[in-house]
Each structure stands twice: as C-alpha cells, then as structure tokens.
Amino acid sequence: LMRDETGEEMHKSAGTAIWFEEAAEKMGVDAMRWVFARQDPASNINFGFGSADEVRRRFIIPLWNVYSFFVTYANIDRYDPATRGPAVSERAELDRWIISELNLLVADVTRSLENFEPQNAARRSEAFVESLSNWYVRRSRRRFWKEGVLGQTGGNADKDKLSAYATLYECLVTLTRLLAPFMPFVTESM
C-alpha cells in the first residue's frame, strides 16, 4: 500500500493525497521513479515530498556532482574519450579497485533486474555512487589537478592523469547505461 510520509493512509478528504501531476512537478519524475524502484514491493511505501528530497540529496545530487566534476576538468584538460587510457593492469590501485566495483555492480544489477528485484539493483547502485563519490573522486582529485594538458606532456604524471580520466569516464558511461531504465531523464542529460 502507498501511505503518506508518516505511514498514515492517504485520503483525498483528509488532504493527504498527492496527485501524480503535482508529485511529478515538485519532485521530478526521475526522483519519483527512484523512490518506487528502491522500494520492496512486499512492503508498504511511505510516499511524499520528503522521500523524494532524500533520494535527491543522497543519490541524484552526488551522482550529478561526480558527473559535473568529470565534465569540468575534462573540458579544462581537453580530455578526449577516444584516447585509449593505459591498460587497467597498469593503472593505480584506486583505479583498479573502482573498475572492479563497477564490474561487480554490472553483474549485481543485471542479476537483480533479471530476477525482477529492482529494489536490490537500486540499492546496490546507491552504494556504488557513494563509493565513487566519497572514495574514488575524493581521493583522486589531485590526479585531475596535476599540471599539464593531456597529450602534451610525457612522463608518469601524464599517464596517471590519463588513467584517472579513463577510469572515471568508464565508470560514468557504464553507470548511466545501468541507471537509464530507472532514471531516463537524468541519464539522458548526462
């Protein structure tokens, strides 16, 4: 059953009902879709503007911030995604870790969706975005900030910077493909 944010039944006469058009306008359709996707269908859902704000704050904004970080610095450094990065085995340990986590995410989301368990796929995606934002990007910032424009300077610093860009690009592209069925508008913008 769908209940209001306090767990009480929604009633038009009590003024606790939320109309779809109002919810889509105020919450955003992707946030609203994510609220439903991460909910176990066997349990009641407490639905309201607060739950959508929570999804936006804890998931959509961090995802968008990682994307924005990448785009900002990729434009500054004129990073070209067509440029092949170093082999994963030659990248920094942090790069190899997040690529490993990404591969696990792909397997988990695929398995969850094949078993009609979107809530597991959604929650696993949230955990990955948290790791990407709070661990990978936060600990790799200096690698993106290194001096030199990609492709113009040689040496290990350039290779390390290229590795960071290639890794984050791969993570974002794969993640947007995984999230597209859940949040088509945000992922399309990305």
mmCIF file with all atom_site columns, N, CA and C in Angstrom, residues 1-74:
data_model
loop_
_atom_site.group_PDB
_atom_site.id
_atom_site.type_symbol
_atom_site.label_atom_id
_atom_site.label_alt_id
_atom_site.label_comp_id
_atom_site.label_asym_id
_atom_site.label_entity_id
_atom_site.label_seq_id
_atom_site.pdbx_PDB_ins_code
_atom_site.Cartn_x
_atom_site.Cartn_y
_atom_site.Cartn_z
_atom_site.occupancy
_atom_site.B_iso_or_equiv
_atom_site.pdbx_formal_charge
_atom_site.auth_seq_id
_atom_site.auth_comp_id
_atom_site.auth_asym_id
_atom_site.auth_atom_id
_atom_site.pdbx_PDB_model_num
ATOM 1   N N  . LEU A 1 1  ? 0.836   -1.192 0.000   1.00 0.00 ? 1  LEU A N  1
ATOM 2   C CA . LEU A 1 1  ? 0.000   0.000  0.000   1.00 0.00 ? 1  LEU A CA 1
ATOM 3   C C  . LEU A 1 1  ? 0.872   1.242  0.000   1.00 0.00 ? 1  LEU A C  1
ATOM 4   N N  . MET A 1 2  ? 0.365   2.284  -0.618  1.00 0.00 ? 2  MET A N  1
ATOM 5   C CA . MET A 1 2  ? 1.058   3.559  -0.584  1.00 0.00 ? 2  MET A CA 1
ATOM 6   C C  . MET A 1 2  ? 0.435   4.402  0.516   1.00 0.00 ? 2  MET A C  1
ATOM 7   N N  . ARG A 1 3  ? 1.304   4.866  1.403   1.00 0.00 ? 3  ARG A N  1
ATOM 8   C CA . ARG A 1 3  ? 0.863   5.690  2.517   1.00 0.00 ? 3  ARG A CA 1
ATOM 9   C C  . ARG A 1 3  ? 1.589   7.022  2.463   1.00 0.00 ? 3  ARG A C  1
ATOM 10  N N  . ASP A 1 4  ? 1.135   7.964  3.287   1.00 0.00 ? 4  ASP A N  1
ATOM 11  C CA . ASP A 1 4  ? 1.836   9.242  3.313   1.00 0.00 ? 4  ASP A CA 1
ATOM 12  C C  . ASP A 1 4  ? 3.159   9.076  4.072   1.00 0.00 ? 4  ASP A C  1
ATOM 13  N N  . GLU A 1 5  ? 3.917   10.159 4.182   1.00 0.00 ? 5  GLU A N  1
ATOM 14  C CA . GLU A 1 5  ? 5.248   10.079 4.783   1.00 0.00 ? 5  GLU A CA 1
ATOM 15  C C  . GLU A 1 5  ? 5.246   9.637  6.241   1.00 0.00 ? 5  GLU A C  1
ATOM 16  N N  . THR A 1 6  ? 4.149   9.843  6.922   1.00 0.00 ? 6  THR A N  1
ATOM 17  C CA . THR A 1 6  ? 4.073   9.441  8.328   1.00 0.00 ? 6  THR A CA 1
ATOM 18  C C  . THR A 1 6  ? 3.576   8.017  8.494   1.00 0.00 ? 6  THR A C  1
ATOM 19  N N  . GLY A 1 7  ? 3.223   7.360  7.389   1.00 0.00 ? 7  GLY A N  1
ATOM 20  C CA . GLY A 1 7  ? 2.742   5.987  7.451   1.00 0.00 ? 7  GLY A CA 1
ATOM 21  C C  . GLY A 1 7  ? 1.229   5.875  7.528   1.00 0.00 ? 7  GLY A C  1
ATOM 22  N N  . GLU A 1 8  ? 0.548   7.001  7.483   1.00 0.00 ? 8  GLU A N  1
ATOM 23  C CA . GLU A 1 8  ? -0.916  7.008  7.530   1.00 0.00 ? 8  GLU A CA 1
ATOM 24  C C  . GLU A 1 8  ? -1.470  6.862  6.115   1.00 0.00 ? 8  GLU A C  1
ATOM 25  N N  . GLU A 1 9  ? -2.703  6.365  6.018   1.00 0.00 ? 9  GLU A N  1
ATOM 26  C CA . GLU A 1 9  ? -3.336  6.208  4.715   1.00 0.00 ? 9  GLU A CA 1
ATOM 27  C C  . GLU A 1 9  ? -3.554  7.575  4.069   1.00 0.00 ? 9  GLU A C  1
ATOM 28  N N  . MET A 1 10 ? -3.404  7.611  2.758   1.00 0.00 ? 10 MET A N  1
ATOM 29  C CA . MET A 1 10 ? -3.657  8.849  2.018   1.00 0.00 ? 10 MET A CA 1
ATOM 30  C C  . MET A 1 10 ? -5.151  8.939  1.733   1.00 0.00 ? 10 MET A C  1
ATOM 31  N N  . HIS A 1 11 ? -5.711  10.126 1.984   1.00 0.00 ? 11 HIS A N  1
ATOM 32  C CA . HIS A 1 11 ? -7.122  10.360 1.705   1.00 0.00 ? 11 HIS A CA 1
ATOM 33  C C  . HIS A 1 11 ? -7.294  11.725 1.063   1.00 0.00 ? 11 HIS A C  1
ATOM 34  N N  . LYS A 1 12 ? -8.117  11.738 0.040   1.00 0.00 ? 12 LYS A N  1
ATOM 35  C CA . LYS A 1 12 ? -8.437  12.992 -0.617  1.00 0.00 ? 12 LYS A CA 1
ATOM 36  C C  . LYS A 1 12 ? -9.150  13.921 0.362   1.00 0.00 ? 12 LYS A C  1
ATOM 37  N N  . SER A 1 13 ? -10.070 13.387 1.147   1.00 0.00 ? 13 SER A N  1
ATOM 38  C CA . SER A 1 13 ? -10.847 14.212 2.081   1.00 0.00 ? 13 SER A CA 1
ATOM 39  C C  . SER A 1 13 ? -9.983  14.755 3.219   1.00 0.00 ? 13 SER A C  1
ATOM 40  N N  . ALA A 1 14 ? -8.936  14.022 3.598   1.00 0.00 ? 14 ALA A N  1
ATOM 41  C CA . ALA A 1 14 ? -8.052  14.484 4.678   1.00 0.00 ? 14 ALA A CA 1
ATOM 42  C C  . ALA A 1 14 ? -6.965  15.414 4.156   1.00 0.00 ? 14 ALA A C  1
ATOM 43  N N  . GLY A 1 15 ? -6.859  15.519 2.847   1.00 0.00 ? 15 GLY A N  1
ATOM 44  C CA . GLY A 1 15 ? -5.848  16.398 2.257   1.00 0.00 ? 15 GLY A CA 1
ATOM 45  C C  . GLY A 1 15 ? -4.456  15.787 2.231   1.00 0.00 ? 15 GLY A C  1
ATOM 46  N N  . THR A 1 16 ? -4.369  14.485 2.429   1.00 0.00 ? 16 THR A N  1
ATOM 47  C CA . THR A 1 16 ? -3.056  13.843 2.437   1.00 0.00 ? 16 THR A CA 1
ATOM 48  C C  . THR A 1 16 ? -2.718  13.158 1.118   1.00 0.00 ? 16 THR A C  1
ATOM 49  N N  . ALA A 1 17 ? -3.641  13.172 0.184   1.00 0.00 ? 17 ALA A N  1
ATOM 50  C CA . ALA A 1 17 ? -3.385  12.555 -1.123  1.00 0.00 ? 17 ALA A CA 1
ATOM 51  C C  . ALA A 1 17 ? -2.457  13.446 -1.931  1.00 0.00 ? 17 ALA A C  1
ATOM 52  N N  . ILE A 1 18 ? -1.574  12.825 -2.673  1.00 0.00 ? 18 ILE A N  1
ATOM 53  C CA . ILE A 1 18 ? -0.668  13.547 -3.576  1.00 0.00 ? 18 ILE A CA 1
ATOM 54  C C  . ILE A 1 18 ? -1.018  13.117 -4.988  1.00 0.00 ? 18 ILE A C  1
ATOM 55  N N  . TRP A 1 19 ? -1.380  14.078 -5.811  1.00 0.00 ? 19 TRP A N  1
ATOM 56  C CA . TRP A 1 19 ? -1.753  13.786 -7.190  1.00 0.00 ? 19 TRP A CA 1
ATOM 57  C C  . TRP A 1 19 ? -0.495  13.624 -8.022  1.00 0.00 ? 19 TRP A C  1
ATOM 58  N N  . PHE A 1 20 ? -0.556  12.762 -9.016  1.00 0.00 ? 20 PHE A N  1
ATOM 59  C CA . PHE A 1 20 ? 0.598   12.437 -9.834  1.00 0.00 ? 20 PHE A CA 1
ATOM 60  C C  . PHE A 1 20 ? 1.227   13.687 -10.455 1.00 0.00 ? 20 PHE A C  1
ATOM 61  N N  . GLU A 1 21 ? 0.410   14.528 -11.051 1.00 0.00 ? 21 GLU A N  1
ATOM 62  C CA . GLU A 1 21 ? 0.934   15.718 -11.732 1.00 0.00 ? 21 GLU A CA 1
ATOM 63  C C  . GLU A 1 21 ? 1.691   16.620 -10.760 1.00 0.00 ? 21 GLU A C  1
ATOM 64  N N  . GLU A 1 22 ? 1.124   16.779 -9.562  1.00 0.00 ? 22 GLU A N  1
ATOM 65  C CA . GLU A 1 22 ? 1.773   17.599 -8.539  1.00 0.00 ? 22 GLU A CA 1
ATOM 66  C C  . GLU A 1 22 ? 3.091   16.964 -8.108  1.00 0.00 ? 22 GLU A C  1
ATOM 67  N N  . ALA A 1 23 ? 3.086   15.658 -7.902  1.00 0.00 ? 23 ALA A N  1
ATOM 68  C CA . ALA A 1 23 ? 4.302   14.954 -7.482  1.00 0.00 ? 23 ALA A CA 1
ATOM 69  C C  . ALA A 1 23 ? 5.381   15.037 -8.561  1.00 0.00 ? 23 ALA A C  1
ATOM 70  N N  . ALA A 1 24 ? 5.000   14.806 -9.809  1.00 0.00 ? 24 ALA A N  1
ATOM 71  C CA . ALA A 1 24 ? 5.970   14.855 -10.899 1.00 0.00 ? 24 ALA A CA 1
ATOM 72  C C  . ALA A 1 24 ? 6.564   16.250 -11.041 1.00 0.00 ? 24 ALA A C  1
ATOM 73  N N  . GLU A 1 25 ? 5.732   17.273 -10.863 1.00 0.00 ? 25 GLU A N  1
ATOM 74  C CA . GLU A 1 25 ? 6.199   18.652 -10.983 1.00 0.00 ? 25 GLU A CA 1
ATOM 75  C C  . GLU A 1 25 ? 7.136   19.035 -9.844  1.00 0.00 ? 25 GLU A C  1
ATOM 76  N N  . LYS A 1 26 ? 6.766   18.723 -8.620  1.00 0.00 ? 26 LYS A N  1
ATOM 77  C CA . LYS A 1 26 ? 7.553   19.151 -7.456  1.00 0.00 ? 26 LYS A CA 1
ATOM 78  C C  . LYS A 1 26 ? 8.758   18.253 -7.178  1.00 0.00 ? 26 LYS A C  1
ATOM 79  N N  . MET A 1 27 ? 8.599   16.961 -7.367  1.00 0.00 ? 27 MET A N  1
ATOM 80  C CA . MET A 1 27 ? 9.663   16.008 -7.045  1.00 0.00 ? 27 MET A CA 1
ATOM 81  C C  . MET A 1 27 ? 10.645  15.812 -8.187  1.00 0.00 ? 27 MET A C  1
ATOM 82  N N  . GLY A 1 28 ? 10.114  15.848 -9.376  1.00 0.00 ? 28 GLY A N  1
ATOM 83  C CA . GLY A 1 28 ? 10.896  15.439 -10.537 1.00 0.00 ? 28 GLY A CA 1
ATOM 84  C C  . GLY A 1 28 ? 10.592  13.974 -10.800 1.00 0.00 ? 28 GLY A C  1
ATOM 85  N N  . VAL A 1 29 ? 10.379  13.640 -12.052 1.00 0.00 ? 29 VAL A N  1
ATOM 86  C CA . VAL A 1 29 ? 9.942   12.285 -12.362 1.00 0.00 ? 29 VAL A CA 1
ATOM 87  C C  . VAL A 1 29 ? 11.025  11.255 -12.086 1.00 0.00 ? 29 VAL A C  1
ATOM 88  N N  . ASP A 1 30 ? 12.291  11.606 -12.278 1.00 0.00 ? 30 ASP A N  1
ATOM 89  C CA . ASP A 1 30 ? 13.348  10.633 -12.013 1.00 0.00 ? 30 ASP A CA 1
ATOM 90  C C  . ASP A 1 30 ? 13.473  10.340 -10.527 1.00 0.00 ? 30 ASP A C  1
ATOM 91  N N  . ALA A 1 31 ? 13.351  11.349 -9.700  1.00 0.00 ? 31 ALA A N  1
ATOM 92  C CA . ALA A 1 31 ? 13.388  11.132 -8.253  1.00 0.00 ? 31 ALA A CA 1
ATOM 93  C C  . ALA A 1 31 ? 12.201  10.289 -7.823  1.00 0.00 ? 31 ALA A C  1
ATOM 94  N N  . MET A 1 32 ? 11.048  10.566 -8.387  1.00 0.00 ? 32 MET A N  1
ATOM 95  C CA . MET A 1 32 ? 9.858   9.798  -8.053  1.00 0.00 ? 32 MET A CA 1
ATOM 96  C C  . MET A 1 32 ? 10.008  8.345  -8.500  1.00 0.00 ? 32 MET A C  1
ATOM 97  N N  . ARG A 1 33 ? 10.537  8.128  -9.685  1.00 0.00 ? 33 ARG A N  1
ATOM 98  C CA . ARG A 1 33 ? 10.758  6.770  -10.174 1.00 0.00 ? 33 ARG A CA 1
ATOM 99  C C  . ARG A 1 33 ? 11.746  6.026  -9.275  1.00 0.00 ? 33 ARG A C  1
ATOM 100 N N  . TRP A 1 34 ? 12.779  6.736  -8.808  1.00 0.00 ? 34 TRP A N  1
ATOM 101 C CA . TRP A 1 34 ? 13.782  6.092  -7.959  1.00 0.00 ? 34 TRP A CA 1
ATOM 102 C C  . TRP A 1 34 ? 13.184  5.695  -6.610  1.00 0.00 ? 34 TRP A C  1
ATOM 103 N N  . VAL A 1 35 ? 12.299  6.533  -6.071  1.00 0.00 ? 35 VAL A N  1
ATOM 104 C CA . VAL A 1 35 ? 11.625  6.196  -4.808  1.00 0.00 ? 35 VAL A CA 1
ATOM 105 C C  . VAL A 1 35 ? 10.891  4.869  -4.956  1.00 0.00 ? 35 VAL A C  1
ATOM 106 N N  . PHE A 1 36 ? 10.195  4.693  -6.064  1.00 0.00 ? 36 PHE A N  1
ATOM 107 C CA . PHE A 1 36 ? 9.464   3.450  -6.296  1.00 0.00 ? 36 PHE A CA 1
ATOM 108 C C  . PHE A 1 36 ? 10.416  2.287  -6.595  1.00 0.00 ? 36 PHE A C  1
ATOM 109 N N  . ALA A 1 37 ? 11.467  2.533  -7.348  1.00 0.00 ? 37 ALA A N  1
ATOM 110 C CA . ALA A 1 37 ? 12.392  1.464  -7.729  1.00 0.00 ? 37 ALA A CA 1
ATOM 111 C C  . ALA A 1 37 ? 13.112  0.871  -6.527  1.00 0.00 ? 37 ALA A C  1
ATOM 112 N N  . ARG A 1 38 ? 13.434  1.693  -5.552  1.00 0.00 ? 38 ARG A N  1
ATOM 113 C CA . ARG A 1 38 ? 14.202  1.190  -4.405  1.00 0.00 ? 38 ARG A CA 1
ATOM 114 C C  . ARG A 1 38 ? 13.314  0.600  -3.319  1.00 0.00 ? 38 ARG A C  1
ATOM 115 N N  . GLN A 1 39 ? 12.020  0.620  -3.532  1.00 0.00 ? 39 GLN A N  1
ATOM 116 C CA . GLN A 1 39 ? 11.065  0.108  -2.540  1.00 0.00 ? 39 GLN A CA 1
ATOM 117 C C  . GLN A 1 39 ? 10.780  -1.367 -2.766  1.00 0.00 ? 39 GLN A C  1
ATOM 118 N N  . ASP A 1 40 ? 10.821  -2.152 -1.711  1.00 0.00 ? 40 ASP A N  1
ATOM 119 C CA . ASP A 1 40 ? 10.442  -3.559 -1.785  1.00 0.00 ? 40 ASP A CA 1
ATOM 120 C C  . ASP A 1 40 ? 8.926   -3.622 -2.005  1.00 0.00 ? 40 ASP A C  1
ATOM 121 N N  . PRO A 1 41 ? 8.469   -4.240 -3.093  1.00 0.00 ? 41 PRO A N  1
ATOM 122 C CA . PRO A 1 41 ? 7.027   -4.249 -3.380  1.00 0.00 ? 41 PRO A CA 1
ATOM 123 C C  . PRO A 1 41 ? 6.204   -5.008 -2.345  1.00 0.00 ? 41 PRO A C  1
ATOM 124 N N  . ALA A 1 42 ? 6.828   -5.820 -1.520  1.00 0.00 ? 42 ALA A N  1
ATOM 125 C CA . ALA A 1 42 ? 6.089   -6.563 -0.496  1.00 0.00 ? 42 ALA A CA 1
ATOM 126 C C  . ALA A 1 42 ? 5.815   -5.703 0.737   1.00 0.00 ? 42 ALA A C  1
ATOM 127 N N  . SER A 1 43 ? 6.406   -4.525 0.805   1.00 0.00 ? 43 SER A N  1
ATOM 128 C CA . SER A 1 43 ? 6.232   -3.634 1.956   1.00 0.00 ? 43 SER A CA 1
ATOM 129 C C  . SER A 1 43 ? 5.434   -2.406 1.559   1.00 0.00 ? 43 SER A C  1
ATOM 130 N N  . ASN A 1 44 ? 4.806   -1.788 2.556   1.00 0.00 ? 44 ASN A N  1
ATOM 131 C CA . ASN A 1 44 ? 4.127   -0.516 2.316   1.00 0.00 ? 44 ASN A CA 1
ATOM 132 C C  . ASN A 1 44 ? 5.165   0.534  1.978   1.00 0.00 ? 44 ASN A C  1
ATOM 133 N N  . ILE A 1 45 ? 4.777   1.499  1.168   1.00 0.00 ? 45 ILE A N  1
ATOM 134 C CA . ILE A 1 45 ? 5.676   2.586  0.828   1.00 0.00 ? 45 ILE A CA 1
ATOM 135 C C  . ILE A 1 45 ? 5.134   3.870  1.438   1.00 0.00 ? 45 ILE A C  1
ATOM 136 N N  . ASN A 1 46 ? 5.984   4.560  2.167   1.00 0.00 ? 46 ASN A N  1
ATOM 137 C CA . ASN A 1 46 ? 5.649   5.886  2.683   1.00 0.00 ? 46 ASN A CA 1
ATOM 138 C C  . ASN A 1 46 ? 6.132   6.884  1.640   1.00 0.00 ? 46 ASN A C  1
ATOM 139 N N  . PHE A 1 47 ? 5.178   7.497  0.978   1.00 0.00 ? 47 PHE A N  1
ATOM 140 C CA . PHE A 1 47 ? 5.478   8.329  -0.178  1.00 0.00 ? 47 PHE A CA 1
ATOM 141 C C  . PHE A 1 47 ? 5.180   9.782  0.139   1.00 0.00 ? 47 PHE A C  1
ATOM 142 N N  . GLY A 1 48 ? 6.082   10.645 -0.271  1.00 0.00 ? 48 GLY A N  1
ATOM 143 C CA . GLY A 1 48 ? 5.848   12.069 -0.098  1.00 0.00 ? 48 GLY A CA 1
ATOM 144 C C  . GLY A 1 48 ? 7.019   12.874 -0.608  1.00 0.00 ? 48 GLY A C  1
ATOM 145 N N  . PHE A 1 49 ? 6.918   14.170 -0.448  1.00 0.00 ? 49 PHE A N  1
ATOM 146 C CA . PHE A 1 49 ? 7.948   15.064 -0.961  1.00 0.00 ? 49 PHE A CA 1
ATOM 147 C C  . PHE A 1 49 ? 9.261   14.886 -0.205  1.00 0.00 ? 49 PHE A C  1
ATOM 148 N N  . GLY A 1 50 ? 9.192   14.528 1.057   1.00 0.00 ? 50 GLY A N  1
ATOM 149 C CA . GLY A 1 50 ? 10.395  14.300 1.856   1.00 0.00 ? 50 GLY A CA 1
ATOM 150 C C  . GLY A 1 50 ? 11.202  13.114 1.364   1.00 0.00 ? 50 GLY A C  1
ATOM 151 N N  . SER A 1 51 ? 10.520  12.046 0.974   1.00 0.00 ? 51 SER A N  1
ATOM 152 C CA . SER A 1 51 ? 11.242  10.866 0.474   1.00 0.00 ? 51 SER A CA 1
ATOM 153 C C  . SER A 1 51 ? 11.948  11.170 -0.844  1.00 0.00 ? 51 SER A C  1
ATOM 154 N N  . ALA A 1 52 ? 11.332  11.980 -1.676  1.00 0.00 ? 52 ALA A N  1
ATOM 155 C CA . ALA A 1 52 ? 11.977  12.372 -2.932  1.00 0.00 ? 52 ALA A CA 1
ATOM 156 C C  . ALA A 1 52 ? 13.153  13.303 -2.669  1.00 0.00 ? 52 ALA A C  1
ATOM 157 N N  . ASP A 1 53 ? 13.022  14.198 -1.698  1.00 0.00 ? 53 ASP A N  1
ATOM 158 C CA . ASP A 1 53 ? 14.138  15.065 -1.337  1.00 0.00 ? 53 ASP A CA 1
ATOM 159 C C  . ASP A 1 53 ? 15.324  14.253 -0.827  1.00 0.00 ? 53 ASP A C  1
ATOM 160 N N  . GLU A 1 54 ? 15.011  13.217 -0.058  1.00 0.00 ? 54 GLU A N  1
ATOM 161 C CA . GLU A 1 54 ? 16.054  12.327 0.460   1.00 0.00 ? 54 GLU A CA 1
ATOM 162 C C  . GLU A 1 54 ? 16.781  11.620 -0.680  1.00 0.00 ? 54 GLU A C  1
ATOM 163 N N  . VAL A 1 55 ? 16.047  11.134 -1.665  1.00 0.00 ? 55 VAL A N  1
ATOM 164 C CA . VAL A 1 55 ? 16.646  10.477 -2.833  1.00 0.00 ? 55 VAL A CA 1
ATOM 165 C C  . VAL A 1 55 ? 17.523  11.456 -3.591  1.00 0.00 ? 55 VAL A C  1
ATOM 166 N N  . ARG A 1 56 ? 17.023  12.657 -3.773  1.00 0.00 ? 56 ARG A N  1
ATOM 167 C CA . ARG A 1 56 ? 17.807  13.671 -4.470  1.00 0.00 ? 56 ARG A CA 1
ATOM 168 C C  . ARG A 1 56 ? 19.098  13.989 -3.713  1.00 0.00 ? 56 ARG A C  1
ATOM 169 N N  . ARG A 1 57 ? 18.971  14.174 -2.407  1.00 0.00 ? 57 ARG A N  1
ATOM 170 C CA . ARG A 1 57 ? 20.110  14.570 -1.581  1.00 0.00 ? 57 ARG A CA 1
ATOM 171 C C  . ARG A 1 57 ? 21.152  13.454 -1.470  1.00 0.00 ? 57 ARG A C  1
ATOM 172 N N  . ARG A 1 58 ? 20.703  12.225 -1.294  1.00 0.00 ? 58 ARG A N  1
ATOM 173 C CA . ARG A 1 58 ? 21.630  11.133 -1.022  1.00 0.00 ? 58 ARG A CA 1
ATOM 174 C C  . ARG A 1 58 ? 22.118  10.409 -2.276  1.00 0.00 ? 58 ARG A C  1
ATOM 175 N N  . PHE A 1 59 ? 21.398  10.564 -3.412  1.00 0.00 ? 59 PHE A N  1
ATOM 176 C CA . PHE A 1 59 ? 21.790  9.799  -4.590  1.00 0.00 ? 59 PHE A CA 1
ATOM 177 C C  . PHE A 1 59 ? 21.951  10.640 -5.852  1.00 0.00 ? 59 PHE A C  1
ATOM 178 N N  . ILE A 1 60 ? 20.908  11.359 -6.235  1.00 0.00 ? 60 ILE A N  1
ATOM 179 C CA . ILE A 1 60 ? 20.954  12.063 -7.520  1.00 0.00 ? 60 ILE A CA 1
ATOM 180 C C  . ILE A 1 60 ? 21.971  13.199 -7.508  1.00 0.00 ? 60 ILE A C  1
ATOM 181 N N  . ILE A 1 61 ? 22.009  13.998 -6.454  1.00 0.00 ? 61 ILE A N  1
ATOM 182 C CA . ILE A 1 61 ? 22.967  15.106 -6.400  1.00 0.00 ? 61 ILE A CA 1
ATOM 183 C C  . ILE A 1 61 ? 24.406  14.605 -6.353  1.00 0.00 ? 61 ILE A C  1
ATOM 184 N N  . PRO A 1 62 ? 24.746  13.604 -5.515  1.00 0.00 ? 62 PRO A N  1
ATOM 185 C CA . PRO A 1 62 ? 26.125  13.093 -5.577  1.00 0.00 ? 62 PRO A CA 1
ATOM 186 C C  . PRO A 1 62 ? 26.492  12.532 -6.959  1.00 0.00 ? 62 PRO A C  1
ATOM 187 N N  . LEU A 1 63 ? 25.561  11.834 -7.599  1.00 0.00 ? 63 LEU A N  1
ATOM 188 C CA . LEU A 1 63 ? 25.815  11.327 -8.950  1.00 0.00 ? 63 LEU A CA 1
ATOM 189 C C  . LEU A 1 63 ? 26.091  12.485 -9.905  1.00 0.00 ? 63 LEU A C  1
ATOM 190 N N  . TRP A 1 64 ? 25.256  13.504 -9.846  1.00 0.00 ? 64 TRP A N  1
ATOM 191 C CA . TRP A 1 64 ? 25.427  14.654 -10.729 1.00 0.00 ? 64 TRP A CA 1
ATOM 192 C C  . TRP A 1 64 ? 26.722  15.406 -10.411 1.00 0.00 ? 64 TRP A C  1
ATOM 193 N N  . ASN A 1 65 ? 27.099  15.462 -9.142  1.00 0.00 ? 65 ASN A N  1
ATOM 194 C CA . ASN A 1 65 ? 28.345  16.137 -8.761  1.00 0.00 ? 65 ASN A CA 1
ATOM 195 C C  . ASN A 1 65 ? 29.567  15.413 -9.321  1.00 0.00 ? 65 ASN A C  1
ATOM 196 N N  . VAL A 1 66 ? 29.546  14.089 -9.317  1.00 0.00 ? 66 VAL A N  1
ATOM 197 C CA . VAL A 1 66 ? 30.649  13.328 -9.915  1.00 0.00 ? 66 VAL A CA 1
ATOM 198 C C  . VAL A 1 66 ? 30.713  13.615 -11.404 1.00 0.00 ? 66 VAL A C  1
ATOM 199 N N  . TYR A 1 67 ? 29.562  13.594 -12.055 1.00 0.00 ? 67 TYR A N  1
ATOM 200 C CA . TYR A 1 67 ? 29.497  13.900 -13.481 1.00 0.00 ? 67 TYR A CA 1
ATOM 201 C C  . TYR A 1 67 ? 30.004  15.321 -13.758 1.00 0.00 ? 67 TYR A C  1
ATOM 202 N N  . SER A 1 68 ? 29.553  16.267 -12.968 1.00 0.00 ? 68 SER A N  1
ATOM 203 C CA . SER A 1 68 ? 29.969  17.661 -13.137 1.00 0.00 ? 68 SER A CA 1
ATOM 204 C C  . SER A 1 68 ? 31.471  17.820 -12.924 1.00 0.00 ? 68 SER A C  1
ATOM 205 N N  . PHE A 1 69 ? 32.012  17.149 -11.918 1.00 0.00 ? 69 PHE A N  1
ATOM 206 C CA . PHE A 1 69 ? 33.452  17.178 -11.668 1.00 0.00 ? 69 PHE A CA 1
ATOM 207 C C  . PHE A 1 69 ? 34.201  16.686 -12.905 1.00 0.00 ? 69 PHE A C  1
ATOM 208 N N  . PHE A 1 70 ? 33.765  15.549 -13.432 1.00 0.00 ? 70 PHE A N  1
ATOM 209 C CA . PHE A 1 70 ? 34.421  14.993 -14.609 1.00 0.00 ? 70 PHE A CA 1
ATOM 210 C C  . PHE A 1 70 ? 34.351  15.956 -15.784 1.00 0.00 ? 70 PHE A C  1
ATOM 211 N N  . VAL A 1 71 ? 33.169  16.453 -16.083 1.00 0.00 ? 71 VAL A N  1
ATOM 212 C CA . VAL A 1 71 ? 32.992  17.333 -17.243 1.00 0.00 ? 71 VAL A CA 1
ATOM 213 C C  . VAL A 1 71 ? 33.830  18.608 -17.099 1.00 0.00 ? 71 VAL A C  1
ATOM 214 N N  . THR A 1 72 ? 33.833  19.182 -15.916 1.00 0.00 ? 72 THR A N  1
ATOM 215 C CA . THR A 1 72 ? 34.590  20.414 -15.682 1.00 0.00 ? 72 THR A CA 1
ATOM 216 C C  . THR A 1 72 ? 36.067  20.218 -15.981 1.00 0.00 ? 72 THR A C  1
ATOM 217 N N  . TYR A 1 73 ? 36.669  19.205 -15.386 1.00 0.00 ? 73 TYR A N  1
ATOM 218 C CA . TYR A 1 73 ? 38.103  19.009 -15.566 1.00 0.00 ? 73 TYR A CA 1
ATOM 219 C C  . TYR A 1 73 ? 38.448  18.394 -16.916 1.00 0.00 ? 73 TYR A C  1
ATOM 220 N N  . ALA A 1 74 ? 37.576  17.589 -17.474 1.00 0.00 ? 74 ALA A N  1
ATOM 221 C CA . ALA A 1 74 ? 37.818  17.046 -18.816 1.00 0.00 ? 74 ALA A CA 1
ATOM 222 C C  . ALA A 1 74 ? 37.829  18.173 -19.841 1.00 0.00 ? 74 ALA A C  1
#
